[in-house]
Coordinates of C-alpha atoms in Angstrom, one line a residue:
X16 CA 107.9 131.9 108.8
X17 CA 106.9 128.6 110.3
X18 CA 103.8 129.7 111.9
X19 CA 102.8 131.2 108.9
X20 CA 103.3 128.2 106.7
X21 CA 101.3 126.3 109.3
X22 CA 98.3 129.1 109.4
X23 CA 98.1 128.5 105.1
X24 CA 98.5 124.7 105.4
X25 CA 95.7 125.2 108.0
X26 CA 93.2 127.1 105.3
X27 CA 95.0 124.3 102.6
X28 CA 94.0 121.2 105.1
X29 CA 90.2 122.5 105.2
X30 CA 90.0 122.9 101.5
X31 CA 91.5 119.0 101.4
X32 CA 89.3 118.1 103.6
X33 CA 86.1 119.2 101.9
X34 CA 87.7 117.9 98.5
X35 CA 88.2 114.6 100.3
X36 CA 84.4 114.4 101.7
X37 CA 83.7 114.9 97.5
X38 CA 85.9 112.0 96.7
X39 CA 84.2 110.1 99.8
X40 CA 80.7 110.8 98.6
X41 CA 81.7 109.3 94.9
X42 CA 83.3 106.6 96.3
X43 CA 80.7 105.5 99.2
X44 CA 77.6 107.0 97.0
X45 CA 78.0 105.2 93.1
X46 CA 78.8 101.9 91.9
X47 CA 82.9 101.2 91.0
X48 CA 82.2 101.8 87.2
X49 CA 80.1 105.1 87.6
X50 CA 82.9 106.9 90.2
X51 CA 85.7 105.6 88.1
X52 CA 84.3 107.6 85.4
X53 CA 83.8 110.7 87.4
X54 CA 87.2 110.1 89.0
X55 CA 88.7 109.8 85.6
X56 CA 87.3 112.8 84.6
X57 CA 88.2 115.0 87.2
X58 CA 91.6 113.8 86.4
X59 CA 91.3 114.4 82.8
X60 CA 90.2 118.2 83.6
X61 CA 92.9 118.7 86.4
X62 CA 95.2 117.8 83.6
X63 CA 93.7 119.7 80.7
X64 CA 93.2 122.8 82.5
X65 CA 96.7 123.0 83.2
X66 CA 97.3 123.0 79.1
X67 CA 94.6 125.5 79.0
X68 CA 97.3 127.7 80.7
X69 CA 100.1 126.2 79.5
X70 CA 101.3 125.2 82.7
X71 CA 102.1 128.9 83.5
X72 CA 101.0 128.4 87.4
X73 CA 104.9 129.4 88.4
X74 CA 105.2 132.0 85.8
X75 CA 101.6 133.9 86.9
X76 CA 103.0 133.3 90.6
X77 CA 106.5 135.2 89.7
X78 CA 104.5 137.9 87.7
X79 CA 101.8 138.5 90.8
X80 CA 105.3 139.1 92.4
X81 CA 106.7 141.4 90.0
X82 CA 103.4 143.7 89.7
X83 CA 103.1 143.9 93.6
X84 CA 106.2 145.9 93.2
X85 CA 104.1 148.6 92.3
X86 CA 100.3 148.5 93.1
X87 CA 98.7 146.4 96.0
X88 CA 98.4 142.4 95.9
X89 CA 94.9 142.3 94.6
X90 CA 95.0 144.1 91.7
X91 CA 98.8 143.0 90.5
X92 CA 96.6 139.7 90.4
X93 CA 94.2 141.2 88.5
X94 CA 96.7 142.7 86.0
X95 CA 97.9 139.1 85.1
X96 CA 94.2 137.7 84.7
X97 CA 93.2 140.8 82.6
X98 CA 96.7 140.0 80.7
X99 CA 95.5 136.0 80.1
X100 CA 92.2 135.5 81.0
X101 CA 90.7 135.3 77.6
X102 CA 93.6 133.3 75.9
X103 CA 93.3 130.9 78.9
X104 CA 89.3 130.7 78.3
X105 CA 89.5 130.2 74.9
X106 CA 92.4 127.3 75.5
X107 CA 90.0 125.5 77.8
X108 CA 87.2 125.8 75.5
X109 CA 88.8 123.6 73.0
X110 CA 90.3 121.3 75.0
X111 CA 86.7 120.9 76.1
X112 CA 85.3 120.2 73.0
X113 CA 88.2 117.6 72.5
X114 CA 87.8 115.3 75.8
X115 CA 83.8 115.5 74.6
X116 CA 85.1 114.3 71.1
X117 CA 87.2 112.0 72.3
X118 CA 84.3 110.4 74.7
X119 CA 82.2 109.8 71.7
X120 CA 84.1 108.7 69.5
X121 CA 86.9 106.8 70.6
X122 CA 86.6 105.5 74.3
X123 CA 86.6 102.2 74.4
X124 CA 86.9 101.6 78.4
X125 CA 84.9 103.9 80.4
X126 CA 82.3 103.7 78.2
X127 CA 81.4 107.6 77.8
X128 CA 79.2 107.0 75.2
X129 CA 76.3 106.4 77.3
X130 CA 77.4 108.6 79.6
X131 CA 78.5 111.6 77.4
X132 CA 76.0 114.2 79.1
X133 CA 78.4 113.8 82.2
X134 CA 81.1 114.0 80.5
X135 CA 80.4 117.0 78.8
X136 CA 78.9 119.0 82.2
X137 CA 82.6 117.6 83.3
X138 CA 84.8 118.9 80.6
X139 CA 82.9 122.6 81.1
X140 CA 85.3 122.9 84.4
X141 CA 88.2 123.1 82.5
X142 CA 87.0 126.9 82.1
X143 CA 86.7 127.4 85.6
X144 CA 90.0 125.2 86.8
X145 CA 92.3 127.4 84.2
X146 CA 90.8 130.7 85.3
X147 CA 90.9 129.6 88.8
X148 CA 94.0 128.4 89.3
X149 CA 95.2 131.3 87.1
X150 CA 94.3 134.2 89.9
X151 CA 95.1 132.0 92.8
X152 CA 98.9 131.7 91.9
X153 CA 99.1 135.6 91.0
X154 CA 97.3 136.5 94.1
X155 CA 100.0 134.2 96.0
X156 CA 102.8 135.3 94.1
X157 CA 101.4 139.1 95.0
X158 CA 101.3 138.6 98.6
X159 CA 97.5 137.7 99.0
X160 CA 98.5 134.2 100.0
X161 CA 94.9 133.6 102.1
X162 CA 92.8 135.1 99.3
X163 CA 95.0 133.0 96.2
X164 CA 94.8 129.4 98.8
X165 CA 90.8 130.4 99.0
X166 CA 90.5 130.8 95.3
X167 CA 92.1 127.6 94.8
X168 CA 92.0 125.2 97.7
X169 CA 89.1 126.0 99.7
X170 CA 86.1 127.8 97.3
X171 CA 85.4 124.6 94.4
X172 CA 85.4 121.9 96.7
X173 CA 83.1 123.9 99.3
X174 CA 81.0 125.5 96.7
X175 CA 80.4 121.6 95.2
X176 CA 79.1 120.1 98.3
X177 CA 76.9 122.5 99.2
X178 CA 75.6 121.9 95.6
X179 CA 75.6 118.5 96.3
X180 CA 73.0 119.2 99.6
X181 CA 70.7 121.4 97.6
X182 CA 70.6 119.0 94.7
X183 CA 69.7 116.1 97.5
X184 CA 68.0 117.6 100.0
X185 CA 65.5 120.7 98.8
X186 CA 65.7 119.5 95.3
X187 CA 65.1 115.7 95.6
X188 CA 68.0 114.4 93.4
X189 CA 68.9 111.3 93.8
X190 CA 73.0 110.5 93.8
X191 CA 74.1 110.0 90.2
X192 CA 77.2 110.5 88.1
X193 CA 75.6 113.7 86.8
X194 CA 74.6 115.6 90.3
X195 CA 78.4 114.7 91.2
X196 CA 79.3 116.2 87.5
X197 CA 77.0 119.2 88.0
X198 CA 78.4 119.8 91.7
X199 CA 82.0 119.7 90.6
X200 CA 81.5 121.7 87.9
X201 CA 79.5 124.7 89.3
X202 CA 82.0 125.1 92.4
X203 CA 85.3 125.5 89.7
X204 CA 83.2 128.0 87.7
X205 CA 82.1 130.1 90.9
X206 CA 85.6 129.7 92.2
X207 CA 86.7 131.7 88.9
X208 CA 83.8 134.2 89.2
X209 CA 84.2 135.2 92.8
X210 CA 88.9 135.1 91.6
X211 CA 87.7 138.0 88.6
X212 CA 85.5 140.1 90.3
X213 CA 87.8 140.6 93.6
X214 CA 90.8 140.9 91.7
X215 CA 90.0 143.3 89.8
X216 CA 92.5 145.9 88.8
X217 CA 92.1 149.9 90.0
X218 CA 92.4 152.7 87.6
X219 CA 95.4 154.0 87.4
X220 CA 98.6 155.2 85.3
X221 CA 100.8 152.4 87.1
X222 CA 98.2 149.9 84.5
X223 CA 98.4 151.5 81.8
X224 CA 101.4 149.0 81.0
X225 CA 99.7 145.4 80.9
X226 CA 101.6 142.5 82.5
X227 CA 103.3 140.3 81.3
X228 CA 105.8 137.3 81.8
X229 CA 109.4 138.1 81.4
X230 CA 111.2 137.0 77.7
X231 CA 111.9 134.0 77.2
X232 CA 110.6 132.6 80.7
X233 CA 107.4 131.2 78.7
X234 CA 108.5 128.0 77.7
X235 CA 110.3 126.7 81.1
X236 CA 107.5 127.8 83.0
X237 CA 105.6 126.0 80.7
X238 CA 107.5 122.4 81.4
X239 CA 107.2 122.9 84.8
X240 CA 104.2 123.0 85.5
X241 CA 102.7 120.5 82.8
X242 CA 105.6 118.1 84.4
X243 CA 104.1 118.6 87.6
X244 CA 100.6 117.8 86.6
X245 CA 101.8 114.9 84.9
X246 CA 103.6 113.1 88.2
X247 CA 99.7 113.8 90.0
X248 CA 97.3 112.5 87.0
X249 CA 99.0 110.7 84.4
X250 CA 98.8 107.4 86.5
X251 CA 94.9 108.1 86.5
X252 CA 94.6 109.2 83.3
X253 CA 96.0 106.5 81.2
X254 CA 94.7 104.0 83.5
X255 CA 91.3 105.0 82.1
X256 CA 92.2 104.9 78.4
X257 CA 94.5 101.8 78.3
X258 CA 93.5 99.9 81.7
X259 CA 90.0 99.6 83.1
X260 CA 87.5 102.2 85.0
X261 CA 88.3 100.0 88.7
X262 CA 92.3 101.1 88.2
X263 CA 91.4 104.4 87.4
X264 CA 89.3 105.2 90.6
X265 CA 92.3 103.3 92.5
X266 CA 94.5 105.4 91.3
X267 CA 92.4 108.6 91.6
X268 CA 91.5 107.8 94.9
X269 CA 95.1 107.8 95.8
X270 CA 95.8 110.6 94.4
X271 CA 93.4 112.0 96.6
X272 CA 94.9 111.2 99.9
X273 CA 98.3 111.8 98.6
X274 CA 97.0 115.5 97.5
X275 CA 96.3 115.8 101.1
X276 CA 100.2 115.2 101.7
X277 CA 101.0 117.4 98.7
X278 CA 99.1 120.2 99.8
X279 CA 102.1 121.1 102.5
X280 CA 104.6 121.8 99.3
X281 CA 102.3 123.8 97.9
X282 CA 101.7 126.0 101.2
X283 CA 105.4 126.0 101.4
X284 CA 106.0 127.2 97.8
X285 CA 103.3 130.2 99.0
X286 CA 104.7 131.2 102.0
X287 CA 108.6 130.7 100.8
X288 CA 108.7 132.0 97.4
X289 CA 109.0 135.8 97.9
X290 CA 111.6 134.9 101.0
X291 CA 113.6 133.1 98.0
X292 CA 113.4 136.0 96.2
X293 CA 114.8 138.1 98.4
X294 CA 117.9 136.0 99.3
X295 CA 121.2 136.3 98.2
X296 CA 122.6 133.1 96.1
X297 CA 125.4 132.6 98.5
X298 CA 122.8 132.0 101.0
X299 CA 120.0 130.1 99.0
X300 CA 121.3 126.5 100.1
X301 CA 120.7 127.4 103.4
X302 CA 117.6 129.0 103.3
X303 CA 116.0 126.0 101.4
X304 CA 117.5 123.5 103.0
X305 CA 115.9 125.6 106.6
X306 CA 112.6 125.5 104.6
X307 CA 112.9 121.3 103.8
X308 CA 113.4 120.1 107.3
X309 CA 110.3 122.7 108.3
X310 CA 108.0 120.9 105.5
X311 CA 109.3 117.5 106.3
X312 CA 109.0 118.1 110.0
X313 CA 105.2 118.6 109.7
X314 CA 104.9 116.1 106.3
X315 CA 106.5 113.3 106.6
X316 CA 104.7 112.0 109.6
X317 CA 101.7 112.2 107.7
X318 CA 103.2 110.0 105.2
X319 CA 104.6 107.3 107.3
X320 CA 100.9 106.9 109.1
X321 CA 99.4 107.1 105.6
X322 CA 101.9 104.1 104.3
X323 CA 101.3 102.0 107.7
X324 CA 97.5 102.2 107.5
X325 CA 97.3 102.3 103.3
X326 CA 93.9 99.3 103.2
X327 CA 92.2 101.1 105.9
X328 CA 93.0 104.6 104.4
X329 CA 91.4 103.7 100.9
X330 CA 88.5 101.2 102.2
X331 CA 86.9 104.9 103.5
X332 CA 85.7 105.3 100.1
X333 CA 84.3 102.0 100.0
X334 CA 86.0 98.1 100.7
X335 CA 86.4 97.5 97.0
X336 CA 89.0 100.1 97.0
X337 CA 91.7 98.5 99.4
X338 CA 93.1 96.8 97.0
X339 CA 94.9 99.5 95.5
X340 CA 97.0 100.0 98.7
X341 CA 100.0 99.3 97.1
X342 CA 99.4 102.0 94.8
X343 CA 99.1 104.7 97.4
X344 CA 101.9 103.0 99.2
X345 CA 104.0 103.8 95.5
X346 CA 103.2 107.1 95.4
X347 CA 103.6 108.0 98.8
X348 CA 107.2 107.2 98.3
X349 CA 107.4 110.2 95.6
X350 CA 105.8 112.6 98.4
X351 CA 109.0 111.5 100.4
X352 CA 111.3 112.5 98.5
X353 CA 109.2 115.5 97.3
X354 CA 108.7 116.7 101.2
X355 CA 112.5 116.3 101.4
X356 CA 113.8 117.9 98.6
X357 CA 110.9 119.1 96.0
X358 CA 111.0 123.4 98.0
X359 CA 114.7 123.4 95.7
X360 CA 113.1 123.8 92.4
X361 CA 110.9 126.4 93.6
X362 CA 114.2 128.3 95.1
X363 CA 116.0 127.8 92.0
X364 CA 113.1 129.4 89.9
X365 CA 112.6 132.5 91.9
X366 CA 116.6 133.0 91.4
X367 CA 116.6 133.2 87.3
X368 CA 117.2 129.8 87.2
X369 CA 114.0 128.6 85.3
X370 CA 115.9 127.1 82.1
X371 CA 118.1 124.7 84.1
X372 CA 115.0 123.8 86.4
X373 CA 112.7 123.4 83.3
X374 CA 115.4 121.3 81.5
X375 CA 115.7 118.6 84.8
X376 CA 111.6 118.5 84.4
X377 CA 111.4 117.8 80.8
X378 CA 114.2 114.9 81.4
X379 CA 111.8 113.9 84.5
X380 CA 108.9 114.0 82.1
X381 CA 110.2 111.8 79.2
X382 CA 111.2 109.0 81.4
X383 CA 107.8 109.8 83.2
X384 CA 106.5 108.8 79.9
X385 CA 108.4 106.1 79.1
X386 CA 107.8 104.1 81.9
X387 CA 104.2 104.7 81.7
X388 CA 103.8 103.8 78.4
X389 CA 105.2 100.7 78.9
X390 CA 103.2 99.9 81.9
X391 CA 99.7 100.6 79.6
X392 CA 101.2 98.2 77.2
X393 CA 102.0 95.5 79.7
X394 CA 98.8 96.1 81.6
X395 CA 101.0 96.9 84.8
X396 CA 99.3 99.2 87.3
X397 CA 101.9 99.1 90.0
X398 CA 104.4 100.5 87.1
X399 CA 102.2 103.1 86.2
X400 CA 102.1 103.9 89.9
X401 CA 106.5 103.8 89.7
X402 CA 106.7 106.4 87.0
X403 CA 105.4 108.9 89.0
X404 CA 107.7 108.5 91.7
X405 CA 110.4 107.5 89.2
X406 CA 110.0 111.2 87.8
X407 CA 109.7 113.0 90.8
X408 CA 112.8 111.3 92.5
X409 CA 114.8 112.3 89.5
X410 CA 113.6 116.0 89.4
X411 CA 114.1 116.5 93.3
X412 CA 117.6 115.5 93.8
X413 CA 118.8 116.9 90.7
X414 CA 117.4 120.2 91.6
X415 CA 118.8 119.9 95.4
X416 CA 122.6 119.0 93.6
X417 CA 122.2 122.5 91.4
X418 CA 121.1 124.9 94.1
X419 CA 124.1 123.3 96.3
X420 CA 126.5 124.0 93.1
X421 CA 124.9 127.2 92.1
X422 CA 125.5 128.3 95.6
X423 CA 129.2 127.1 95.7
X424 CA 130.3 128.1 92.7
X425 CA 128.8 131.8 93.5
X426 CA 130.9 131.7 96.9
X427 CA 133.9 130.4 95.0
X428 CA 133.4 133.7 92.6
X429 CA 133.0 135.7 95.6
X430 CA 136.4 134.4 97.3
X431 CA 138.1 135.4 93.9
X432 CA 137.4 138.7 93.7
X433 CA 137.3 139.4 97.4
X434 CA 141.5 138.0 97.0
X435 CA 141.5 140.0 93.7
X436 CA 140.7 143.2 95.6
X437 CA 143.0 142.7 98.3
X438 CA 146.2 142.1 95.9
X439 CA 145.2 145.0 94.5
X440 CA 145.5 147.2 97.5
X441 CA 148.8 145.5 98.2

């Protein structure tokens, strides 16, 4: 199991890396102002692509799962993107149509206006993110982990740079928030095409039933993974609307480098999921706690070396932007505890227990929220930076504390009725 965690955090490392050489190349390639607009808004999209899908990422991963059971990986992933695909496109649409709207109309520090032709070549993404993102979960929950960590992790980013080298080098185009915009863009929306026309389901009877996510599972799924997003871009997203485009590409930039760290969890989450599945409650504590000292034995070297050399880390992308060290150092504290504890939640959700999981993320969330606020209103950047960590150091030890009492309480049941059955045969 550890080698093959390793193997997709392999494939997951080369799709960071090429989505760090993007970052690098808006960073080292436009003034502050112009990549802390395109920062922002690859932020904003990453966030509202998730709505598009209503944060369903763990839900589409546990369906992929569920169809497996009965047709082969690919096209179980193609029976959940047949199932959602359209509501999902027409979701992003309009949340497309609002970041435009709100760029025209209502921005008053990144100053879209001038730029709105970027931001709306930006906002189109949102399509291909949702879609995307969509058949890369279902194709991992399936049991096509490489072909899913392609879709997601590897394909946009390398599709967008070798955009970027056609737009520059045959083509002539000079380096502007707009190639970047046009780049980014086109590799999400060829991500999606090549995700629906290899996942595509066979004829069959076994499809005649279309797929879709267990009763009542919709709404906790839902929290989740919009909680999730939240703890990655919320910090970048209202530091563009309430602080200033410099703080937003700080914090985007970040992000970035902590994504790199984050990318282990979610190789983890692909290669342990269907292993949690299969175990028995009495034996889930152990299982997951197995799987936390494997992520953390790989991670959190990573993060310690990443903390140490923070200024020198973040002046890659340009000198201007070691001064937002201490915000990296913030958030690398969340990837901590998330490297330590976060593989719980995902062990608790593949045992039933989405409810109690989605009700320690929505408590998360609001104080998430809280804090943030209050940070925009203060002008604070190094809180806004805390109520990430504040939310994912609540969500990860409260999950750890379940799965341990889950798990006991199941062995205390067990002990029962085992002393039950033996009284009786006295």
């Amino acid at each position: 199991m550890l080698s093959k965690l390793i193997g997709i955090s392999g494939m997951r490392g080369v799709g960071a890396v090429f989505t760090f050489l993007v970052s690098l190349l808006v960073g080292r390639l436009l003034d502050i102002d112009d990549a802390g607009r395109v920062l922002w808004a690859i932020a904003a999209t990453s966030l509202l692509a998730v709505f598009a899908r209503a944060g369903l990422d763990k839900a589409f991963m546990k369906l992929g799962a569920v169809e497996s059971r009965r047709m082969d990986a690919r096209s179980a992933a193609g029976m959940v993107i047949s199932a959602y695909g359209i509501r999902i496109i027409l979701g992003a649409a309009a949340l497309a149509l609002l970041l435009v709207a709100y760029g025209a109309w209502i921005d008053s520090t990144m100053h879209w206006r001038a730029n709105l032709l970027c931001l709306a070549t930006l906002s189109i993404a949102i399509v291909g993110i949702a879609l995307a993102n969509t058949a890369g979960t279902a194709a991992i929950g399936s049991g096509a982990a490489v072909h899913g960590t392609a879709t997601i992790s590897v394909l946009p980013s390398a599709v967008a740079l070798a955009v970027l080298g056609i737009l520059h080098f045959p083509l002539g185009y000079a380096p502007s928030a707009l190639v970047f915009s046009i780049a980014y863009t086109g590799g999400w929306l060829l991500a999606a095409a090549f995700a629906i026309l290899t996942l595509r389901t066979q004829a069959s009877g076994l499809n005649s039933t279309k797929a879709r996510i267990a009763k009542g599972e919709t709404r906790p799924f839902a929290v989740i993974g919009m909680s999730n997003t939240l703890e990655q871009w919320l910090p970048t997203f209202i530091a563009g609307i309430f602080l200033s485009a410099s703080d937003a590409a700080g914090f985007a930039l970040s992000a970035r480098l902590v994504a790199i760290i984050q990318l282990l969890m979610v190789s983890a989450t692909s290669v342990y999921a269907r292993t949690y599945a299969t175990t028995s409650i009495s034996d889930l504590r152990a299982v997951a706690a197995g799987a936390s000292r494997s992520i953390s034995l790989i991670g959190l070297p990573a993060i310690i070396l990443l903390f140490i050399c923070a200024p020198q880390a973040l002046s890659i992308f340009g000198p201007e932007y070691s001064q937002s060290s201490t915000l990296l150092r913030i958030l690398l504290l969340g990837q901590a505890a998330n490297m330590a504890m976060g593989t719980f939640s995902v062990a608790l959700v593949m045992h039933n227990q989405v409810s109690r999981v989605a009700g320690i993320f929505a408590s998360s969330s609001v104080i998430q929220l809280v804090v943030a606020l209050t940070a925009a209103c203060i002008g604070s950047a190094t809180l806004l930076a805390a109520s990430s960590v504040a939310a994912i150091l609540i969500h990860t030890t409260a999950c750890a504390f379940t799965v341990a009492r889950v798990t006991r309480s199941t062995g205390l049941n067990q002990t029962g009725t085992s002393g039950s059955e033996r009284n009786i045969e006295k």
